[in-house]
Short mmCIF file of C-alpha atoms in Angstrom, two decimals:
data_model
loop_
_atom_site.label_atom_id
_atom_site.label_comp_id
_atom_site.label_asym_id
_atom_site.label_seq_id
_atom_site.Cartn_x
_atom_site.Cartn_y
_atom_site.Cartn_z
CA MET A 1 -0.02 0.01 0.01
CA THR A 2 1.30 3.36 -0.85
CA GLU A 3 2.13 5.91 1.79
CA GLY A 4 0.93 9.47 2.23
CA ASP A 5 -2.71 8.75 2.90
CA GLY A 6 -4.34 10.99 5.41
CA THR A 7 -1.80 13.74 4.98
CA HIS A 8 -3.05 17.11 6.21
CA HIS A 9 -3.48 20.23 4.06
CA GLU A 10 -3.26 23.41 6.03
CA PRO A 11 -6.82 24.85 6.19
CA ARG A 12 -7.66 28.46 5.80
CA SER A 13 -10.79 30.33 6.80
CA ASP A 14 -12.38 33.65 6.58
CA ALA A 15 -11.64 36.40 8.98
CA GLY A 16 -13.72 35.07 11.79
CA ALA A 17 -13.17 31.38 11.16
CA ALA A 18 -11.02 31.04 14.28
CA ASP A 19 -14.25 31.24 16.27
CA PRO A 20 -14.76 27.70 17.58
CA MET A 21 -18.51 28.29 17.58
CA ALA A 22 -18.55 28.37 13.74
CA THR A 23 -21.67 26.88 12.21
CA PHE A 24 -21.76 24.25 9.53
CA SER A 25 -24.21 23.38 6.86
CA ALA A 26 -25.72 19.94 6.70
CA ASP A 27 -23.86 19.04 3.57
CA GLY A 28 -20.54 20.07 5.06
CA SER A 29 -19.62 22.60 2.40
CA GLY A 30 -19.60 25.50 4.86
CA GLY A 31 -23.16 26.53 4.00
CA LYS A 32 -24.59 29.89 3.12
CA HIS A 33 -26.57 30.58 6.26
CA ARG A 34 -25.18 33.01 8.88
CA LYS A 35 -26.78 33.69 12.20
CA LYS A 36 -26.67 37.45 12.84
CA GLY A 37 -27.43 39.05 16.12
CA HIS A 38 -26.54 35.97 18.09
CA LYS A 39 -26.87 36.41 21.83
CA GLY A 40 -23.65 35.76 23.87
CA GLY A 41 -23.54 34.02 27.20
CA GLY A 42 -23.97 37.34 29.02
CA GLY A 43 -27.07 38.32 26.98
CA GLU A 44 -25.19 40.84 24.75
CA GLU A 45 -25.99 40.73 21.05
CA LEU A 46 -22.95 40.06 18.89
CA MET A 47 -22.54 42.45 16.04
CA VAL A 48 -20.24 40.04 14.05
CA PRO A 49 -21.99 36.94 12.68
CA ARG A 50 -20.63 33.54 13.37
CA ALA A 51 -17.91 32.49 11.01
CA GLU A 52 -18.39 29.65 8.54
CA PHE A 53 -15.60 27.29 7.74
CA LYS A 54 -14.14 27.23 4.27
CA SER A 55 -11.14 25.13 3.25
CA TYR A 56 -8.19 26.36 1.35
CA TYR A 57 -9.51 27.13 -2.24
CA GLY A 58 -12.25 24.59 -1.57
CA ARG A 59 -9.78 21.71 -1.31
CA PRO A 60 -10.25 18.92 1.26
CA VAL A 61 -8.34 19.23 4.54
CA LEU A 62 -7.12 15.65 4.05
CA LYS A 63 -5.80 13.99 0.99
CA PRO A 64 -8.24 11.27 -0.04
CA PRO A 65 -6.59 7.84 0.01
CA VAL A 66 -4.85 7.07 -3.28
CA TRP A 67 -5.56 3.37 -2.88
CA GLU A 68 -7.62 1.83 -5.64
CA TRP A 69 -9.86 -1.29 -5.82
CA MET A 70 -6.89 -3.49 -5.16
CA VAL A 71 -6.78 -2.51 -1.51
CA PRO A 72 -10.30 -3.56 -0.57
CA ALA A 73 -9.83 -6.69 -2.66
CA TYR A 74 -6.62 -7.36 -0.69
CA LEU A 75 -8.50 -6.90 2.56
CA LEU A 76 -10.99 -9.65 1.38
CA THR A 77 -8.44 -12.19 0.15
CA GLY A 78 -6.15 -11.86 3.14
CA GLY A 79 -8.99 -12.54 5.57
CA LEU A 80 -10.29 -15.43 3.38
CA SER A 81 -6.88 -17.07 3.26
CA ALA A 82 -6.51 -16.84 7.06
CA ALA A 83 -9.94 -18.34 7.86
CA ALA A 84 -9.64 -21.08 5.23
CA VAL A 85 -6.34 -22.34 6.65
CA MET A 86 -7.71 -22.46 10.16
CA LEU A 87 -10.70 -24.51 8.91
CA SER A 88 -8.23 -26.81 7.06
CA VAL A 89 -6.35 -27.58 10.26
CA GLY A 90 -9.52 -28.38 12.08
CA ALA A 91 -10.73 -30.62 9.28
CA ASP A 92 -7.35 -32.39 9.12
CA LEU A 93 -7.37 -33.11 12.85
CA THR A 94 -10.99 -34.40 12.78
CA ASP A 95 -10.60 -36.61 9.70
CA ARG A 96 -12.52 -34.50 7.09
CA PRO A 97 -10.25 -34.97 4.05
CA GLY A 98 -12.51 -33.32 1.48
CA MET A 99 -12.98 -30.17 3.51
CA CYS A 100 -9.32 -30.17 4.46
CA ARG A 101 -8.14 -30.34 0.81
CA SER A 102 -10.55 -27.67 -0.37
CA CYS A 103 -9.65 -25.25 2.37
CA ARG A 104 -5.89 -25.76 1.95
CA ILE A 105 -6.15 -25.08 -1.79
CA GLY A 106 -8.53 -22.21 -1.23
CA SER A 107 -6.20 -20.64 1.33
CA PHE A 108 -3.26 -21.01 -1.01
CA GLY A 109 -5.16 -19.46 -3.94
CA ALA A 110 -6.41 -16.56 -1.80
CA LEU A 111 -2.87 -16.00 -0.56
CA LEU A 112 -1.54 -15.79 -4.16
CA ALA A 113 -4.29 -13.32 -5.06
CA SER A 114 -3.59 -11.35 -1.90
CA SER A 115 0.16 -11.08 -2.61
CA TYR A 116 -0.53 -10.01 -6.23
CA LEU A 117 -2.96 -7.28 -5.12
CA LEU A 118 -0.61 -5.94 -2.43
CA ILE A 119 2.43 -5.86 -4.69
CA GLY A 120 0.33 -4.45 -7.56
CA ASP A 121 -0.92 -1.60 -5.33
CA LEU A 122 2.63 -0.78 -4.19
CA GLY A 123 3.46 -0.09 -7.84
CA ARG A 124 6.85 -1.69 -7.86
CA PRO A 125 7.63 -5.22 -6.56
CA LEU A 126 10.86 -4.04 -5.03
CA ARG A 127 8.90 -1.92 -2.53
CA PHE A 128 7.62 -5.09 -0.89
CA HIS A 129 11.14 -6.37 -0.62
CA HIS A 130 12.34 -3.11 0.93
CA MET A 131 9.57 -3.33 3.57
CA MET A 132 11.15 -6.54 4.80
CA ARG A 133 14.41 -4.79 5.74
CA VAL A 134 12.92 -3.16 8.82
CA ALA A 135 10.53 -4.35 11.48
CA LYS A 136 8.72 -1.51 13.35
CA PRO A 137 6.27 -2.68 16.07
CA THR A 138 4.68 0.75 16.02
CA SER A 139 3.83 0.51 12.27
CA PRO A 140 0.84 -1.63 11.33
CA MET A 141 2.07 -1.72 7.76
CA SER A 142 5.48 -3.06 8.77
CA MET A 143 3.93 -5.56 11.17
CA GLY A 144 1.41 -6.60 8.49
CA THR A 145 4.22 -7.31 6.07
CA TRP A 146 5.93 -9.63 8.50
CA ILE A 147 2.59 -11.25 9.45
CA LEU A 148 1.98 -11.99 5.75
CA MET A 149 5.50 -13.37 5.33
CA SER A 150 5.17 -15.56 8.46
CA PHE A 151 1.80 -16.87 7.23
CA GLY A 152 2.72 -17.46 3.60
CA PRO A 153 5.13 -20.39 3.66
CA GLY A 154 2.90 -22.66 5.80
CA SER A 155 -0.24 -21.91 3.75
CA SER A 156 1.62 -22.26 0.46
CA LEU A 157 3.30 -25.56 1.32
CA ALA A 158 0.04 -27.12 2.63
CA GLY A 159 -1.78 -26.01 -0.48
CA MET A 160 0.93 -27.27 -2.87
CA VAL A 161 0.96 -30.67 -1.21
CA GLU A 162 -2.77 -30.99 -2.00
CA LEU A 163 -2.09 -30.11 -5.65
CA LEU A 164 0.25 -33.07 -6.06
CA PRO A 165 -0.96 -36.26 -7.80
CA LYS A 166 -3.21 -38.31 -5.56
CA SER A 167 -0.97 -41.32 -5.94
CA TRP A 168 1.92 -39.40 -4.36
CA ARG A 169 -0.21 -38.27 -1.40
CA THR A 170 -1.77 -41.63 -0.56
CA ARG A 171 0.79 -44.31 -1.06
CA GLY A 172 3.77 -45.49 0.87
CA SER A 173 6.25 -43.55 2.91
CA LEU A 174 6.10 -40.59 0.51
CA GLY A 175 2.41 -40.20 1.15
CA THR A 176 2.94 -40.33 4.93
CA THR A 177 5.72 -37.73 4.73
CA LEU A 178 3.63 -35.41 2.55
CA LYS A 179 0.73 -35.77 4.97
CA TRP A 180 2.81 -34.67 7.96
CA VAL A 181 4.48 -31.88 5.95
CA ALA A 182 1.07 -30.51 5.07
CA ARG A 183 -0.22 -30.88 8.60
CA VAL A 184 2.74 -29.08 10.28
CA SER A 185 2.73 -26.37 7.62
CA GLY A 186 -1.03 -25.77 8.03
CA ILE A 187 -0.70 -25.52 11.76
CA SER A 188 2.18 -23.03 11.55
CA ALA A 189 0.03 -20.82 9.24
CA ALA A 190 -3.03 -21.18 11.50
CA VAL A 191 -1.03 -19.77 14.46
CA VAL A 192 -0.53 -16.56 12.49
CA ALA A 193 -3.98 -16.56 10.80
CA PRO A 194 -5.87 -14.49 13.48
CA ALA A 195 -3.33 -11.68 13.13
CA LEU A 196 -3.63 -11.76 9.33
CA ALA A 197 -7.42 -11.57 9.52
CA SER A 198 -7.45 -8.54 11.83
CA TYR A 199 -4.32 -6.48 11.20
CA THR A 200 -5.76 -4.80 8.09
CA ALA A 201 -8.44 -3.18 10.33
CA VAL A 202 -5.70 -1.78 12.52
CA LEU A 203 -3.86 -0.61 9.39
CA LEU A 204 -6.92 1.41 8.25
CA ALA A 205 -7.74 2.76 11.74
CA ASP A 206 -4.18 3.93 12.22
CA THR A 207 -4.52 6.52 9.44
CA ALA A 208 -5.89 10.09 9.78
CA VAL A 209 -8.98 9.14 7.75
CA PRO A 210 -11.84 10.19 10.05
CA ALA A 211 -14.30 7.33 9.37
CA TRP A 212 -11.68 4.66 9.82
CA HIS A 213 -9.90 6.18 12.77
CA GLU A 214 -13.09 6.79 14.75
CA ALA A 215 -14.14 3.14 14.27
CA TYR A 216 -10.90 1.72 15.54
CA ARG A 217 -12.57 -0.30 18.25
CA GLU A 218 -15.12 -1.98 15.96
CA LEU A 219 -13.21 -2.50 12.71
CA PRO A 220 -11.13 -5.44 14.00
CA PHE A 221 -14.33 -7.29 14.92
CA VAL A 222 -15.97 -6.40 11.56
CA PHE A 223 -12.97 -7.69 9.63
CA THR A 224 -12.42 -10.80 11.75
CA GLY A 225 -16.06 -11.76 11.60
CA SER A 226 -16.15 -11.11 7.88
CA ALA A 227 -13.00 -13.18 7.38
CA ALA A 228 -14.59 -16.09 9.31
CA ALA A 229 -17.79 -15.89 7.29
CA SER A 230 -15.92 -15.84 4.02
CA GLY A 231 -13.71 -18.79 4.92
CA ALA A 232 -16.76 -20.73 5.98
CA GLY A 233 -18.45 -19.79 2.76
CA LEU A 234 -15.54 -21.15 0.75
CA ALA A 235 -15.77 -24.46 2.67
CA MET A 236 -19.56 -24.68 2.12
CA VAL A 237 -19.01 -24.17 -1.61
CA CYS A 238 -16.18 -26.64 -2.06
CA SER A 239 -16.66 -29.30 0.61
CA PRO A 240 -19.00 -32.25 0.91
CA VAL A 241 -22.12 -31.54 2.98
CA SER A 242 -21.33 -34.35 5.35
CA GLU A 243 -17.96 -32.82 6.26
CA ALA A 244 -18.92 -29.09 6.37
CA GLY A 245 -20.58 -29.00 9.74
CA PRO A 246 -17.81 -26.92 11.43
CA ALA A 247 -17.83 -24.51 8.42
CA ARG A 248 -21.58 -23.94 8.81
CA ARG A 249 -21.19 -23.19 12.52
CA LEU A 250 -18.31 -20.86 11.86
CA ALA A 251 -20.41 -19.11 9.21
CA VAL A 252 -23.14 -18.28 11.77
CA LEU A 253 -20.60 -17.14 14.35
CA GLY A 254 -18.64 -14.97 11.88
CA ALA A 255 -21.77 -13.43 10.49
CA ALA A 256 -23.06 -12.56 13.94
CA ILE A 257 -19.75 -10.90 14.94
CA GLU A 258 -19.55 -8.96 11.66
CA ILE A 259 -23.13 -7.68 11.71
CA ALA A 260 -23.07 -6.76 15.42
CA ALA A 261 -19.82 -4.75 15.02
CA ALA A 262 -21.05 -3.09 11.81
CA HIS A 263 -24.30 -2.05 13.57
CA ARG A 264 -22.27 -0.67 16.45
CA ILE A 265 -20.40 1.60 13.97
CA ASP A 266 -23.68 2.72 12.39
CA HIS A 267 -25.10 3.74 15.79
CA LYS A 268 -21.97 5.51 17.19
CA PRO A 269 -22.84 9.08 18.26
CA THR A 270 -19.71 10.44 16.63
CA PHE A 271 -19.99 12.62 13.50
CA GLU A 272 -17.03 11.08 11.76
CA THR A 273 -18.75 7.68 11.30
CA SER A 274 -21.86 9.14 9.69
CA THR A 275 -20.36 8.30 6.24
CA TYR A 276 -21.16 4.65 6.94
CA THR A 277 -24.85 5.38 7.04
CA HIS A 278 -25.59 7.16 3.76
CA GLY A 279 -24.59 7.23 0.09
CA GLU A 280 -22.56 4.55 -1.65
CA PRO A 281 -20.88 3.12 1.53
CA HIS A 282 -24.30 2.57 3.12
CA ARG A 283 -25.62 0.85 -0.06
CA LEU A 284 -22.63 -1.51 -0.25
CA ARG A 285 -22.81 -2.39 3.47
CA LYS A 286 -26.52 -3.02 3.32
CA ILE A 287 -26.01 -5.43 0.41
CA SER A 288 -23.32 -7.09 2.51
CA GLU A 289 -25.68 -7.39 5.47
CA TYR A 290 -28.48 -9.03 3.42
CA LEU A 291 -26.09 -11.42 1.78
CA THR A 292 -24.34 -12.37 5.05
CA ILE A 293 -27.65 -12.90 6.89
CA GLY A 294 -28.91 -14.98 3.98
CA GLY A 295 -25.78 -17.08 3.94
CA ALA A 296 -25.95 -17.62 7.68
CA VAL A 297 -29.61 -18.63 7.63
CA THR A 298 -28.85 -21.03 4.81
CA ALA A 299 -26.02 -22.56 6.88
CA LEU A 300 -28.42 -23.08 9.75
CA THR A 301 -31.14 -24.70 7.69
CA PHE A 302 -31.12 -26.25 4.22
CA ALA A 303 -27.35 -26.30 3.75
CA ARG A 304 -27.23 -29.38 5.97
CA ARG A 305 -29.14 -31.47 3.35
CA SER A 306 -28.55 -29.92 -0.07
CA ARG A 307 -25.23 -29.45 -1.82
CA VAL A 308 -26.68 -26.85 -4.14
CA VAL A 309 -28.19 -24.86 -1.34
CA ALA A 310 -24.96 -25.06 0.65
CA ALA A 311 -22.98 -23.73 -2.37
CA LEU A 312 -25.42 -20.85 -2.84
CA GLY A 313 -25.21 -19.97 0.85
CA GLY A 314 -21.37 -20.09 0.70
CA LEU A 315 -21.35 -17.83 -2.31
CA ALA A 316 -23.60 -15.37 -0.50
CA LEU A 317 -21.22 -15.26 2.46
CA LEU A 318 -18.23 -14.70 0.17
CA ALA A 319 -20.00 -11.89 -1.68
CA GLY A 320 -21.22 -10.34 1.60
CA SER A 321 -17.63 -10.24 2.91
CA GLY A 322 -16.48 -8.55 -0.29
CA PHE A 323 -19.23 -5.89 -0.18
CA GLN A 324 -18.34 -5.23 3.52
CA ARG A 325 -14.73 -4.50 2.64
CA PHE A 326 -15.59 -2.27 -0.24
CA GLY A 327 -18.26 -0.42 1.77
CA THR A 328 -15.84 0.26 4.63
CA PHE A 329 -13.23 1.40 2.19
CA GLU A 330 -15.64 3.84 0.49
CA ALA A 331 -16.81 5.24 3.89
CA GLY A 332 -13.25 6.21 4.64
CA VAL A 333 -12.74 7.85 1.28
CA GLU A 334 -15.94 9.83 1.64
CA SER A 335 -14.91 11.16 4.99
CA THR A 336 -11.75 12.76 3.54
CA LYS A 337 -13.58 14.58 0.73
CA ASP A 338 -15.57 17.05 2.91
CA PRO A 339 -13.68 19.33 5.37
CA ILE A 340 -16.54 19.15 7.86
CA TYR A 341 -15.58 15.55 8.87
CA VAL A 342 -12.22 16.86 10.05
CA VAL A 343 -12.91 20.32 11.30
CA LYS A 344 -16.24 19.94 13.05
CA PRO A 345 -15.03 17.14 15.46
CA GLN A 346 -11.87 19.11 16.15
CA ARG A 347 -13.80 22.18 17.12
CA GLU A 348 -16.25 20.17 19.19
CA ARG A 349 -13.29 18.69 21.14
CA LEU A 350 -11.85 22.20 21.50
CA ASP A 351 -15.16 23.46 22.88
CA ALA A 352 -15.36 20.52 25.28
CA ARG A 353 -11.88 21.19 26.66
CA ARG A 354 -12.69 24.92 26.96
CA ARG A 355 -15.86 24.13 28.92
CA GLU A 356 -13.97 21.76 31.19
CA GLN A 357 -11.33 24.48 31.85
CA GLU A 358 -13.99 27.02 32.65
CA GLU A 359 -15.72 24.65 34.98
CA ARG A 360 -12.43 23.91 36.80
CA GLU A 361 -11.76 27.68 37.12
CA ARG A 362 -15.26 28.27 38.39
CA GLU A 363 -14.85 25.55 41.05
CA GLN A 364 -11.49 27.01 42.07
CA GLN A 365 -13.02 30.41 42.44
CA GLN A 366 -15.83 29.04 44.57
CA GLY A 367 -13.35 27.18 46.71
CA GLN A 368 -11.30 30.32 47.26
CA GLY A 369 -14.46 32.24 48.10
CA GLN A 370 -15.49 29.69 50.75
CA THR A 371 -11.97 29.78 52.18
CA GLY A 372 -12.01 33.59 52.41
CA GLN A 373 -15.30 33.44 54.37
#
C-alpha cells in the first residue's frame, strides 16, 4: 500500500473562522446561512456573525486515500486465506479430508491473489522487498508485512501438497511424509492466521482518515467476523455437505460478529462515522448485510441437506464479505472529501476542553471564596 494517505493540508478560513462556535451546513460545504445578532452568554448581542468554515481554495483538509480497488480486494483475500487455513487444520485433525483439501487449496489461492494485489498496489515489486528490511512494532504496515511473510510459507506448502498427484499423497512412505508436511505447515500458518485476519483493520484505523480512525474499536471485529464468514463460505461451496458442519457453525458465528460490530459503527454518536450510514458506503454495506444474513440462515437450515443450497449460501457469504470491505473502504474515502468531517469534530473537542477548563476555574473560584469566608 502506498504511503501518504491521510496527509493534512493546512486549512484556511475567513476572517472570523477562528471562532470555535462556527456553524456548519448539513452538507458540510460550509453553507450559506449566517446567524446574525446571536446572543452571547451574558445576553449581549454580537454584532459580528458567526464564521463559517471554508477550506483552502475549496480543497479537502485531508488527501483522499490514493488506494484503488486492489486494496479492498486485498482486505478480502487476506482474511479469506486466514480463515480457510484455520478450517483446514480443524478438518485435518478431525478426519474430514474433502474439507481439508478444499480449504488448503482455497487458502493458497487466496494468498496468491492477496500477494498479487498488495504488490500491484505498491506499484513496484521491489517496494515489498524493501519493507522486509525493517521491523517496526509501532507501524501496522510493517507488522502486516511480517505477518503475511510468516503466514505465507505454511499456507503455500500445505496447498501445494494438495495439488500433487493423488498417488503421491496416498501411497507408501512418500504419502505419509507429505501428509505430515502439510499438517505441520497448516498448523504453522493457523497460528498466525488471526493476526492476518485482523491487522488490516488496525492498518486502516491507524490513518488520519476520520471514518476509519473513529471506528478503531469496531473494525477489527468487523474484519475478523467477515473473514470467518468468507472462509466458511468457501468451505460450504467446495466441501461435501457431510464434512462441512464446522464450516456452517463458523459461518453463523462470523456473520453474527460482523453484523453486530457493523451495527455498532452505524449507531456510534460520533459525527465522523456518519459516512457509513448514507450514500454509496451505506448501499454496499446493506447489500453485505443481506447477503451475510442470507448465507448464515442457509447454513443453519437447508445447507445441511442440499449440496446446491450449501454452495449458494457459501457464495452469499463470500459476496457479503466482499461488499463489507468495499463499503468500509468507500466510507473512509468519503470522510476525507468534505472538510466538515475533520474540522467539526476538532472544534467540538476544543469546545469541550474549553468548557472543562472554565468549569475547573469556576470551582477553584468558589473554593477560594469559601476559604475567604
